[in-house]
XYZ file of C-alpha atoms in Angstrom:
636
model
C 126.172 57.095 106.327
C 128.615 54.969 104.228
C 129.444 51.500 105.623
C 133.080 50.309 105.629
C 134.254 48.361 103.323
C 134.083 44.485 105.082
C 136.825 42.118 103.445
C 136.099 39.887 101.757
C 139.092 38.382 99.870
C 142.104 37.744 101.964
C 144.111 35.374 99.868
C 146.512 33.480 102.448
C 150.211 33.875 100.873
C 152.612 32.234 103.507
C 152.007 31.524 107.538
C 153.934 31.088 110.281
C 152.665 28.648 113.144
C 150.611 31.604 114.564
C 149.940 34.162 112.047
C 148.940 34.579 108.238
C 149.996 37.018 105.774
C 146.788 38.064 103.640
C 146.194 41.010 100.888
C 143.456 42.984 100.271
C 143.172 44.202 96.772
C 141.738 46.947 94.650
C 141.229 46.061 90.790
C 142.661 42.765 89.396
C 141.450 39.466 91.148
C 140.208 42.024 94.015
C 137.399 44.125 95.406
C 136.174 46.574 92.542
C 137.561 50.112 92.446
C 134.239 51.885 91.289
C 131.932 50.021 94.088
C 134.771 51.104 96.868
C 135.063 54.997 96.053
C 133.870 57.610 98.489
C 134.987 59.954 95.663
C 137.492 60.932 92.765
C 138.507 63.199 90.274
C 139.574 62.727 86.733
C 139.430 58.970 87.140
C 138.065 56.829 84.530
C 136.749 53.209 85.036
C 136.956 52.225 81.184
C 138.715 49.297 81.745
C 137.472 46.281 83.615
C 139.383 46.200 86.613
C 141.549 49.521 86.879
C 141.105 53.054 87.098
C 143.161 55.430 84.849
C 143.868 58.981 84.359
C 140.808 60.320 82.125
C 141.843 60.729 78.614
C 139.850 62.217 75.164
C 140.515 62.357 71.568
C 138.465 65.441 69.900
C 135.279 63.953 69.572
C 134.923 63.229 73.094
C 132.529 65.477 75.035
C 134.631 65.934 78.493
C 131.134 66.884 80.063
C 130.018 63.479 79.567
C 132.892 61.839 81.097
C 132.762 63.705 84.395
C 130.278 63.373 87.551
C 128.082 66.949 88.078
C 126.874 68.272 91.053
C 124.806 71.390 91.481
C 126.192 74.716 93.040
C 129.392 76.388 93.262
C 132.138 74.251 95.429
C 132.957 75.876 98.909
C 136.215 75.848 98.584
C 137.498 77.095 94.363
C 140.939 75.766 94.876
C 140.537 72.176 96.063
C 140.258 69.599 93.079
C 137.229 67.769 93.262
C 133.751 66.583 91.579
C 132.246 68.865 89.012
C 129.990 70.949 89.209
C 127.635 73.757 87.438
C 125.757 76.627 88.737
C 124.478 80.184 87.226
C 123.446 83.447 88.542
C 119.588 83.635 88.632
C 118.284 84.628 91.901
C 115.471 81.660 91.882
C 117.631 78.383 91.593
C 116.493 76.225 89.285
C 118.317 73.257 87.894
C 121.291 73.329 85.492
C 121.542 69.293 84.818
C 119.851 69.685 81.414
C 122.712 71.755 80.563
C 125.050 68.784 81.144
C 122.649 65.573 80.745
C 123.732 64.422 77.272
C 120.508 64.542 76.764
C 119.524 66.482 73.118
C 115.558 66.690 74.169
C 116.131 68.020 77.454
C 117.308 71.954 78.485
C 116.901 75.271 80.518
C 113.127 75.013 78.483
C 111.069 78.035 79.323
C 113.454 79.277 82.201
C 114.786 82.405 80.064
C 112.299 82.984 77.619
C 109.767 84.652 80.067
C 107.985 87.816 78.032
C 108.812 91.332 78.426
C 111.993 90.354 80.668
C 115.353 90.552 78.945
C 117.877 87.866 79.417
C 120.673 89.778 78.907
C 123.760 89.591 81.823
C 122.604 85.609 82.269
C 125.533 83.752 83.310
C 126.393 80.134 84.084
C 129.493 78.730 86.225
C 131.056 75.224 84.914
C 134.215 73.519 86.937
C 135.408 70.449 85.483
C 136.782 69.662 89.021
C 140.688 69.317 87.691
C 141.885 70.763 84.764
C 141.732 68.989 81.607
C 142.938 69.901 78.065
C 140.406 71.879 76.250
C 140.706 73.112 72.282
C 136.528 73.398 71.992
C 133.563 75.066 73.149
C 130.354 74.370 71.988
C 126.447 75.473 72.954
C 122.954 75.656 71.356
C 119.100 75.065 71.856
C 117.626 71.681 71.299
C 118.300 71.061 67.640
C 114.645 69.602 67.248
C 110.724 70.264 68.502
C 109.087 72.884 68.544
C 106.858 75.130 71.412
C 103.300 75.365 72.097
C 102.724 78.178 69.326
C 105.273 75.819 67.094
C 108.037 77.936 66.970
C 110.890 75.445 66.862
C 113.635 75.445 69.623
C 116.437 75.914 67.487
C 115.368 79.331 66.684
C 115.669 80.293 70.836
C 119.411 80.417 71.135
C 121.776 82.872 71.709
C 123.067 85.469 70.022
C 125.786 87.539 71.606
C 128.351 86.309 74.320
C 131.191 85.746 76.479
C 133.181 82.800 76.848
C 135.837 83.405 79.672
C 138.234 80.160 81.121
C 140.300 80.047 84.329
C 143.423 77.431 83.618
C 142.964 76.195 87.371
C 146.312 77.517 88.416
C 145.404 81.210 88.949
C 142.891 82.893 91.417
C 142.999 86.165 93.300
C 144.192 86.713 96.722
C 140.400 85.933 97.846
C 140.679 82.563 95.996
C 138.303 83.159 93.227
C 139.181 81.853 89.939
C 140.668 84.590 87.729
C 139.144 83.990 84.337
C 140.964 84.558 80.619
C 138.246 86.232 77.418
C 138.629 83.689 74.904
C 135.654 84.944 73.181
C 133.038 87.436 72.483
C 130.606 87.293 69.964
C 127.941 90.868 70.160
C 125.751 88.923 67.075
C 125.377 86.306 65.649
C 122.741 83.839 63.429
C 124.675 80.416 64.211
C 122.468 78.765 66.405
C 125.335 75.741 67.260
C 128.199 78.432 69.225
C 131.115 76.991 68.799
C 134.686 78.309 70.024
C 137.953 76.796 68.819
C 140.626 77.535 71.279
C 144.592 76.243 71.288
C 144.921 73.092 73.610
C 145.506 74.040 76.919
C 144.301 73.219 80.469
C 141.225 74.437 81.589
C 139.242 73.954 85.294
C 136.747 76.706 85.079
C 134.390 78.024 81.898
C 131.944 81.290 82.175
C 129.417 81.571 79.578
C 128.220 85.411 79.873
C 124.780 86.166 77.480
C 125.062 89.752 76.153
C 122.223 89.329 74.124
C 118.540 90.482 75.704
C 116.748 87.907 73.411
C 114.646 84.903 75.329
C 116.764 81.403 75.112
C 117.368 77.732 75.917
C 120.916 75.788 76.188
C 119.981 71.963 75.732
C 123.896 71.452 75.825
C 126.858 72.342 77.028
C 130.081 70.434 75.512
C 133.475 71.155 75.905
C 136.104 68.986 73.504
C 139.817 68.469 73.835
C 142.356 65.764 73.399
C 144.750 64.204 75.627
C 145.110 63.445 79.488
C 144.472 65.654 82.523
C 147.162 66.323 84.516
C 146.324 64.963 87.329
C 143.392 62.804 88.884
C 142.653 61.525 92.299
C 140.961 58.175 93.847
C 139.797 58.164 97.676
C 138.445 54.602 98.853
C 135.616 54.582 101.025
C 136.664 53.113 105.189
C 137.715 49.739 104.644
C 137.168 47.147 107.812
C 139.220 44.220 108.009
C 136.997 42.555 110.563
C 139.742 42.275 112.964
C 142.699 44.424 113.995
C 146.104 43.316 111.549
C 149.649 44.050 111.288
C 149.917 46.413 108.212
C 153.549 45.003 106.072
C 153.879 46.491 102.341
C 151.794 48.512 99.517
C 151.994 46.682 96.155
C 150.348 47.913 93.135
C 150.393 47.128 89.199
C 150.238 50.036 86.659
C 151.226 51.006 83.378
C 151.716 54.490 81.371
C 149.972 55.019 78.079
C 149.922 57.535 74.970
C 147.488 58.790 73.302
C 148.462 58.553 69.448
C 145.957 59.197 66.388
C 143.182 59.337 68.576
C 143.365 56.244 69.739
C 145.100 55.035 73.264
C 147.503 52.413 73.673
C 150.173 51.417 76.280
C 153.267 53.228 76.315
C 156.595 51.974 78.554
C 158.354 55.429 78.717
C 155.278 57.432 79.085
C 156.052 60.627 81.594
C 153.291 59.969 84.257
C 152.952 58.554 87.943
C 151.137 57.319 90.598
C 151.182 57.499 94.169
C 149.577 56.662 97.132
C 148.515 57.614 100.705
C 147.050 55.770 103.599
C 145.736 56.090 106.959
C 144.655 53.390 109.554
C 142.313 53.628 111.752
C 140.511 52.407 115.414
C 136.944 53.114 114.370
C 134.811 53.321 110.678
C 135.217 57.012 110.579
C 138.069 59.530 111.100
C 135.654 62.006 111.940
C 133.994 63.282 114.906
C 130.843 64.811 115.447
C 129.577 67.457 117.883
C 126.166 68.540 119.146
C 125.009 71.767 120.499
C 123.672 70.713 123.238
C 123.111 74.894 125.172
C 122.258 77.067 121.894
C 123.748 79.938 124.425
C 126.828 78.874 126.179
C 127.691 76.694 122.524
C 128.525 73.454 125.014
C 128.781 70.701 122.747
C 128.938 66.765 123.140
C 130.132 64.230 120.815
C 127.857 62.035 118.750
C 127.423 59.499 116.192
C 127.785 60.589 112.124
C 123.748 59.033 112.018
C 122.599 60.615 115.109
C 125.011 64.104 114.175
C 122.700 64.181 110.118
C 119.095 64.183 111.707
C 120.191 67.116 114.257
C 118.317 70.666 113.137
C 120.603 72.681 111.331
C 121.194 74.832 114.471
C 122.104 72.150 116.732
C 125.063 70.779 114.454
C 128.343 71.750 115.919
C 132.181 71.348 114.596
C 133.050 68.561 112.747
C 137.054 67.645 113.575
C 139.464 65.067 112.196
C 139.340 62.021 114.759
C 143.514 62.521 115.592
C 142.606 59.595 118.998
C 141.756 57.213 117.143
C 142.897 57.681 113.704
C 146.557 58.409 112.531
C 147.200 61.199 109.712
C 147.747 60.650 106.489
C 150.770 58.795 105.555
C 153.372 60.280 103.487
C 153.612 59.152 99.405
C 154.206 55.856 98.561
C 156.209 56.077 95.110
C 157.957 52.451 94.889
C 155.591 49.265 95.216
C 156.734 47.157 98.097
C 157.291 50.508 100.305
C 157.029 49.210 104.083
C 153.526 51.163 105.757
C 155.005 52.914 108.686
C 151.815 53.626 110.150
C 150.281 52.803 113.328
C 148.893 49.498 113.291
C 147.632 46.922 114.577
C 144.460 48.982 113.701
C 140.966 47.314 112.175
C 140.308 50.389 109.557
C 142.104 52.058 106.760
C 141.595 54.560 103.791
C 143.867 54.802 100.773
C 144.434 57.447 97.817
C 145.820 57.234 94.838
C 146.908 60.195 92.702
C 147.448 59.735 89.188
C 149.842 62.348 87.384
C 151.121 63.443 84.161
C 153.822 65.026 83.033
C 152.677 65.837 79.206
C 149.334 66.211 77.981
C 149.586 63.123 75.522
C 150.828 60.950 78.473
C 148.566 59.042 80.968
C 148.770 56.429 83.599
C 146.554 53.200 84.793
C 146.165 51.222 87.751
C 145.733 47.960 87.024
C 145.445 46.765 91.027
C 146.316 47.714 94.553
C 147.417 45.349 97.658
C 147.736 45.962 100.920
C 149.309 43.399 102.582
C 148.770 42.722 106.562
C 148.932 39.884 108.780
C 146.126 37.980 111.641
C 146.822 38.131 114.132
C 149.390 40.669 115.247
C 152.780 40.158 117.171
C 150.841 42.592 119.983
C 147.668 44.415 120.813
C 149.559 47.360 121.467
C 152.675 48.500 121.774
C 153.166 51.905 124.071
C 156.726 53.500 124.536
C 158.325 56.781 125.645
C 161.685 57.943 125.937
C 162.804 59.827 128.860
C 166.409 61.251 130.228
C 167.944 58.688 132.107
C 168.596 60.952 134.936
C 165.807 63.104 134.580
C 162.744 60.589 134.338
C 159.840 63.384 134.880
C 161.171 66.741 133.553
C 159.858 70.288 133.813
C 156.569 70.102 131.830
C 157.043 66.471 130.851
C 159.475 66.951 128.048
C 162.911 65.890 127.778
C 165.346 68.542 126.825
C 169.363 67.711 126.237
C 172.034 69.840 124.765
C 171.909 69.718 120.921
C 174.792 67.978 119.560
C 175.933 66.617 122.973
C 176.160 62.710 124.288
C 172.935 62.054 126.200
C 172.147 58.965 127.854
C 168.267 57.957 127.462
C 165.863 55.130 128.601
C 163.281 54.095 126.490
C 160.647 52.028 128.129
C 158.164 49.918 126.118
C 154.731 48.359 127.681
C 153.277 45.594 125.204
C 150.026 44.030 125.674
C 150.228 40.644 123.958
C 147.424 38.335 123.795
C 147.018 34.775 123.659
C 146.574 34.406 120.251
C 149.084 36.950 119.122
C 152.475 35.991 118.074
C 154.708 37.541 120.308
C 157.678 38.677 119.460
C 161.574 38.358 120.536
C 163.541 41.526 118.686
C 163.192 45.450 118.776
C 164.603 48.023 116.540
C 165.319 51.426 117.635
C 166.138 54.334 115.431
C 168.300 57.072 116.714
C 169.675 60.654 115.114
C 173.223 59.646 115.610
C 175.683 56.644 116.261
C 173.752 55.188 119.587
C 175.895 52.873 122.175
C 174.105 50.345 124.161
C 174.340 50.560 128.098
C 171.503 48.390 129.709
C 168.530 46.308 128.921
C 166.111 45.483 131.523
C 162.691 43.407 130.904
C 159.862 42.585 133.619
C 157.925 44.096 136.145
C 159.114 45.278 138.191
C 162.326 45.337 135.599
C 165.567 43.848 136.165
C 168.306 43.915 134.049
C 168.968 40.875 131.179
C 171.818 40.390 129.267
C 170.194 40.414 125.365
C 171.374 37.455 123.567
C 172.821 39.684 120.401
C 172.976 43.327 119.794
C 173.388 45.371 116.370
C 174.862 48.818 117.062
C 175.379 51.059 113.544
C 174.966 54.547 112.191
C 170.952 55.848 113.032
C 170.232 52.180 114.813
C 170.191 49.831 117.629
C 168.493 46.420 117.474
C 168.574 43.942 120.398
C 167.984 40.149 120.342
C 166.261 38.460 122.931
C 165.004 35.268 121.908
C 165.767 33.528 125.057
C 163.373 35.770 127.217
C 160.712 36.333 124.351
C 157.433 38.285 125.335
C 154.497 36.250 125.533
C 151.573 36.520 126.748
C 153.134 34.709 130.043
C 156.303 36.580 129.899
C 156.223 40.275 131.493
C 154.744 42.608 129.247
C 157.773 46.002 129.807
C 160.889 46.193 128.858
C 163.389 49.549 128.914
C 166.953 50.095 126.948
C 169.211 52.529 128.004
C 171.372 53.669 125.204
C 174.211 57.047 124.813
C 173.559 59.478 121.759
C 173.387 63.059 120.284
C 170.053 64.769 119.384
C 170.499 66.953 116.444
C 167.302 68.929 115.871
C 164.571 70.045 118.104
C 161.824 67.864 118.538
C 163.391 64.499 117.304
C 161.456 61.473 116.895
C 163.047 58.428 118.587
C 160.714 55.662 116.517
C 161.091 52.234 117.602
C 159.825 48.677 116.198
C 159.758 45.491 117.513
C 159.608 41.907 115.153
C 159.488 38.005 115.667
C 162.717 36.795 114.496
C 161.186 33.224 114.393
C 158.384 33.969 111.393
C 157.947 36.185 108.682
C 155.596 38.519 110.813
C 156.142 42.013 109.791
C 158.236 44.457 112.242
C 154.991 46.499 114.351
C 155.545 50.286 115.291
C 155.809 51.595 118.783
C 153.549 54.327 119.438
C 153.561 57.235 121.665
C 152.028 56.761 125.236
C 152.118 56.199 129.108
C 154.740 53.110 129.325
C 156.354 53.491 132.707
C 154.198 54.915 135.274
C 157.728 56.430 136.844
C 158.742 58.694 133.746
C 156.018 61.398 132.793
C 156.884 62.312 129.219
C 154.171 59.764 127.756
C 156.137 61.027 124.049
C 158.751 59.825 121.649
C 160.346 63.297 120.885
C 163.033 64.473 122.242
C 163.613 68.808 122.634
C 166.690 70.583 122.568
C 167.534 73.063 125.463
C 167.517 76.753 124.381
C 171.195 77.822 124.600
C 171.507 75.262 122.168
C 169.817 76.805 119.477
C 171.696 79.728 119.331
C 174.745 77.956 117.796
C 174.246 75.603 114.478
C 178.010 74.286 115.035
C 178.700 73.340 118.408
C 181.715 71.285 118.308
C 184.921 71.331 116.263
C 188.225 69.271 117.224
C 190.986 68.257 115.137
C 192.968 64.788 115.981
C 195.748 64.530 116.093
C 197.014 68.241 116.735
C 200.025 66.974 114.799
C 200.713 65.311 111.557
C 203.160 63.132 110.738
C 202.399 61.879 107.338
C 205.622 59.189 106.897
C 203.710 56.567 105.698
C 204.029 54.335 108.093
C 200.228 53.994 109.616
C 201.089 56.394 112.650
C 199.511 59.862 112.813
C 199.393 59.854 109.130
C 195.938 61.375 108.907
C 194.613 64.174 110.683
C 190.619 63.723 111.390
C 188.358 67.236 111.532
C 185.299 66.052 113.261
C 182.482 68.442 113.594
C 178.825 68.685 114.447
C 175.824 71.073 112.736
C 172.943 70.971 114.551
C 168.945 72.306 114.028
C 168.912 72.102 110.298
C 165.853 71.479 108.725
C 167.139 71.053 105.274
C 171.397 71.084 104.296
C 173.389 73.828 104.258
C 176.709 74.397 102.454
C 179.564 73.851 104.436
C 183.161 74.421 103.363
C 185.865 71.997 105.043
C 189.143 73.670 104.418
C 193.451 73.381 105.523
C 195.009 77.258 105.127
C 198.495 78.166 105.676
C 199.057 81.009 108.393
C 198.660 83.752 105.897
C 195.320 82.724 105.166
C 195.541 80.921 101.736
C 194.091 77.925 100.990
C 195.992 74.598 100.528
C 193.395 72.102 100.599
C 189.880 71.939 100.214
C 188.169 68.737 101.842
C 184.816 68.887 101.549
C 182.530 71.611 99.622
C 179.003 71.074 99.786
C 175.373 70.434 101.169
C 175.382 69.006 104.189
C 172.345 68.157 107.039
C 172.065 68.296 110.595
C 174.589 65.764 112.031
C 178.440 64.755 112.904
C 181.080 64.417 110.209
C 184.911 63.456 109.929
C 186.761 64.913 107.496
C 190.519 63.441 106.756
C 193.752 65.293 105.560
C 196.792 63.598 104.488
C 199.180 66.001 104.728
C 198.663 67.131 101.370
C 197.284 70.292 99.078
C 195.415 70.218 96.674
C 197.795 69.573 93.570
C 198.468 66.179 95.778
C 201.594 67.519 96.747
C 203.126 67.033 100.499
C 202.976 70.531 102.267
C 205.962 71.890 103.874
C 206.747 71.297 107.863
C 204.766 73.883 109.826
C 201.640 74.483 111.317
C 198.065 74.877 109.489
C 194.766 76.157 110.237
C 191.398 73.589 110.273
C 188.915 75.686 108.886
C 185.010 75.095 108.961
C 182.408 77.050 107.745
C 178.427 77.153 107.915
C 176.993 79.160 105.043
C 173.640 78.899 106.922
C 170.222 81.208 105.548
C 170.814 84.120 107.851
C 174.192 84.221 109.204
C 177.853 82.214 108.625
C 179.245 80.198 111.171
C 183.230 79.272 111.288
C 185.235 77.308 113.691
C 189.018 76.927 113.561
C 191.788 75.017 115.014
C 195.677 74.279 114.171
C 197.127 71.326 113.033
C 201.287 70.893 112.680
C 203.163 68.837 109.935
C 206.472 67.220 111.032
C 208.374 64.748 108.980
């Protein structure tokens, strides 16, 4: 079993009276990045104190660079280590094939007498796909055997050489491999295959020839970077549970020019990363057999799960209690790590990608920066109707598009030696408007000392009645808005407006023993769904576009709801024949309200005659059109 990772440089940047901002780093002045992998893929470790995207010139054997495990991987599509593996019924190892090593090779494995050797084949992923131009094979070049015929003379003399490119594999996901050569006889005993550059993952070396042999190596040449590579840190353990804040990392892009690799500032290659945070030193859980007949299992420990017989190992399952999923891409150092913390463990990955095949990319060092102690243990929420605190299968459900009031309760369990904190953030769909805080418990209603209501936001102020580990640990805010799309996430944070303590996430869970959702999401009812454009209202119903501030704009205000990705919506004025006289909006547009404005004008920029017009929107959605319409008058 691998060990986390135990910290062991936390460099102290800044600290409030209570709490210190530290980084744990990867590379640089940090932890090293080869002694902290679990595993990788096309990832070098040339430099002293980065990683980069493997890169060759043509004399470099790719074999060499690459890290090669015996038999064929379980799954062909996933990138991952390399590996090398034939079709003889009585395994034997293919190392010798990839060693390096010129004395070493398949020795008397095929050159047993009377048996012919022809339809020998051996398997060779590279992992990833990397830029190939050259094959090469042959015997050991020097020795000789027991009856002193030399090795050189054992090699082989008709073959197949068939590649798969990594991209393409049949609908059983088996790599669909390309002839690149075939050779029925030959007296070379170095094979060697000269190819254009392109990407290969997979190689298949097929002997036609019935003659006894020995490879001693296996080499395959190109020049340039592979596409893409991938780093996975092993658990790291803080020692203590932190605050995660920020991601920083330092990288640069690089060519490869005359064989030779240098740094390159508008090289077209980039990195990202992903994290996860955890309660525990593995995100895996283990299960035991425990009746061979009923299959009753019972979770154990990773140590106590690897000495179990064979038949007595059950299911192994991602740990989704106590460890969050993996985050989405960070693509900008300094992105904020929405991720549920304060946790003790974490993982990262970094993938490394290019864009051309002479581009490349290296990490130079990777921070994460957290703080000691946190502003709380824990922080549990749910939101809940206001009126309907424990609905029909614990779920709140409101009209999509519609005002709803909601409560949103928080429980925080803050410690003495936490920092506290005196602020909370909450993110809504649509414009939210504040109706009630209450703190305590039992809770009673406080007056917050500021409020910020905008657009997708509400953040409330209390530093007057700031949780503690003395003050009461719940608080609830009672807010108006519209839900949009089924199964929206109301995510909330809370911060310390009095140090430079990064905001902590509220996560999911039992906060108010009197409302039963236990959930941050918020459903949509059915009838709802039926109709992606709900509302539609034009004010004023008449125009009067004088100039002098009163009615001289008409607003169209509409609402699309359950849209997963934008749609294109057409916001038009028509005359009563049906023409067109002004278009006001044309274009994508998401799940949400809008307000579009008409000044009594067409298109030209002209002033339309007195009369009345028709408000025109329409929904261009995937599998039907939606259109609402109204009337709007012009009077001068």
């Amino acid at each position: 079993m691998r060990r986390p990772i135990t910290t062991v440089l936390l460099v102290l940047l800044a600290a409030s009276a209570n709490s210190e901002v530290r980084r744990w780093e990867l590379g640089g002045e940090g932890l090293s990045w080869r002694s902290n992998e679990l595993n990788s893929t096309a990832i070098s470790y040339g430099v002293p104190g980065s990683i980069q995207l493997v890169g060759f010139n043509s004399n470099d054997n790719i074999v060499q660079q690459l890290k090669w495990t015996e038999g064929h991987p379980l799954d062909f599509i996933e990138e991952a280590g390399a590996r090398v593996w034939d079709n003889v019924p009585f395994k034997q190892s293919n190392t010798p094939l990839i060693d390096g090593d010129l004395l070493t090779s398949s020795d008397i494995r095929f050159k047993e007498f009377g048996l012919l050797q022809g339809g020998r084949r051996f398997f060779f992923d590279l992992g990833t796909r990397f830029p190939v131009n050259r094959i090469v094979f042959f015997p050991r070049p020097d020795g000789a055997d027991s009856r002193g015929r030399p090795f050189a003379d054992d090699f082989i003399r008709g073959y197949k050489i068939q590649v798969n490119d990594g991209d393409s594999f049949s609908p059983q996901n088996l790599p669909i491999y390309e002839l690149l050569s075939q050779v029925d006889f030959t007296n070379e005993g170095v094979a060697e295959t000269r190819i254009p550059l392109q990407f290969v993952r997979y190689l298949q070396l097929n002997v036609t020839s019935d003659n006894p042999f020995e490879i001693a190596e296996f080499q395959v040449f190109g020049a340039g970077f592979a596409p893409g590579g991938r780093y996975r840190s092993q658990i790291v353990d803080l020692g203590e549970a932190a605050n995660f804040q920020q991601l920083l990392w330092d990288f640069e892009t690089l060519l490869q020019e005359d064989g030779t690799i240098r740094t390159d500032p508008e090289g077209d290659a980039r990195v990202s990363f992903r994290m996860r945070t955890g309660k525990d030193e593995t995100p895996r859980v283990y299960y035991e057999i425990i009746n061979v007949f009923t299959g009753d299992t019972q979770e154990v420990s990773e140590n106590a799960y690897n000495k179990l017989q064979a038949n007595l190992r059950g299911p192994v399952e991602d740990d989704r209690s106590s460890w969050s999923e993996w985050s989405a891409p960070f693509t900008e150092p300094g992105e904020p790590i929405d991720l549920p913390s304060p946790r003790q463990y974490f993982q990262l990955e970094a993938t490394l990608e290019s864009r051309s095949i002479l581009s490349g990319l290296r990490v130079n060092s990777l921070v994460v920066e957290h703080s000691i102690p946190p502003l709380a243990q824990q922080l549990i929420g749910e939101i809940s109707v206001l009126q309907d605190p424990r609905p029909l299968g614990d779920k709140p459900r409101v009209p999509a598009g519609e005002s709803s009031t909601f409560a949103y309760d928080v429980r925080a369990d803050v410690t003495a030696a936490d920092v506290g904190f005196d602020a909370i953030q909450l993110f809504t769909p649509g414009a939210p408007v504040f109706r009630d805080f209450l703190i305590g418990d039992p809770l009673v209603p406080v007056t917050p000392d500021s409020l910020i209501q905008e657009e997708g936001s509400l953040t409330l102020f209390f530093p007057s009645r700031r949780l503690t580990e003395q003050s009461p640990n719940g608080l609830r805010i009672v807010f108006e808005t519209q839900v949009f799309v089924q199964a929206t996430l109301f995510s909330a944070q809370v911060f310390d407006t009095q140090s430079d303590e990064a905001p902590q996430r509220v996560l999911a869970g039992d906060a108010n023993p009197t409302v039963s959702t236990n959930d941050l999401r918020v459903l949509t009812t059915a009838a709802s769904a039926r109709n992606l454009l709900p509302f539609f209202q034009v004010t004023p119903g008449v125009l009067t576009p004088n100039g002098d501030g009163i009615n001289d704009l008409a607003g169209l205000s509409y609402t699309l709801v359950q849209l997963r990705q934008p749609v294109h919506v057409d916001v038009e004025i028509l005359d009563l024949s049906g023409r067109r006289v002004r278009t006001l909006f044309s274009g994508l547009q998401g799940s949400g309200s809008a307000t579009r404005q008409w000044d009594g004008r067409d298109d030209a920029g002209k002033p339309v005659p007195v009369g009345i017009y028709i408000a025109s929107v329409e929904v261009d959605a995937e599998r039907q059109n939606y259109v609402r319409l109204g009337t709007v008058g012009v009077v001068y």
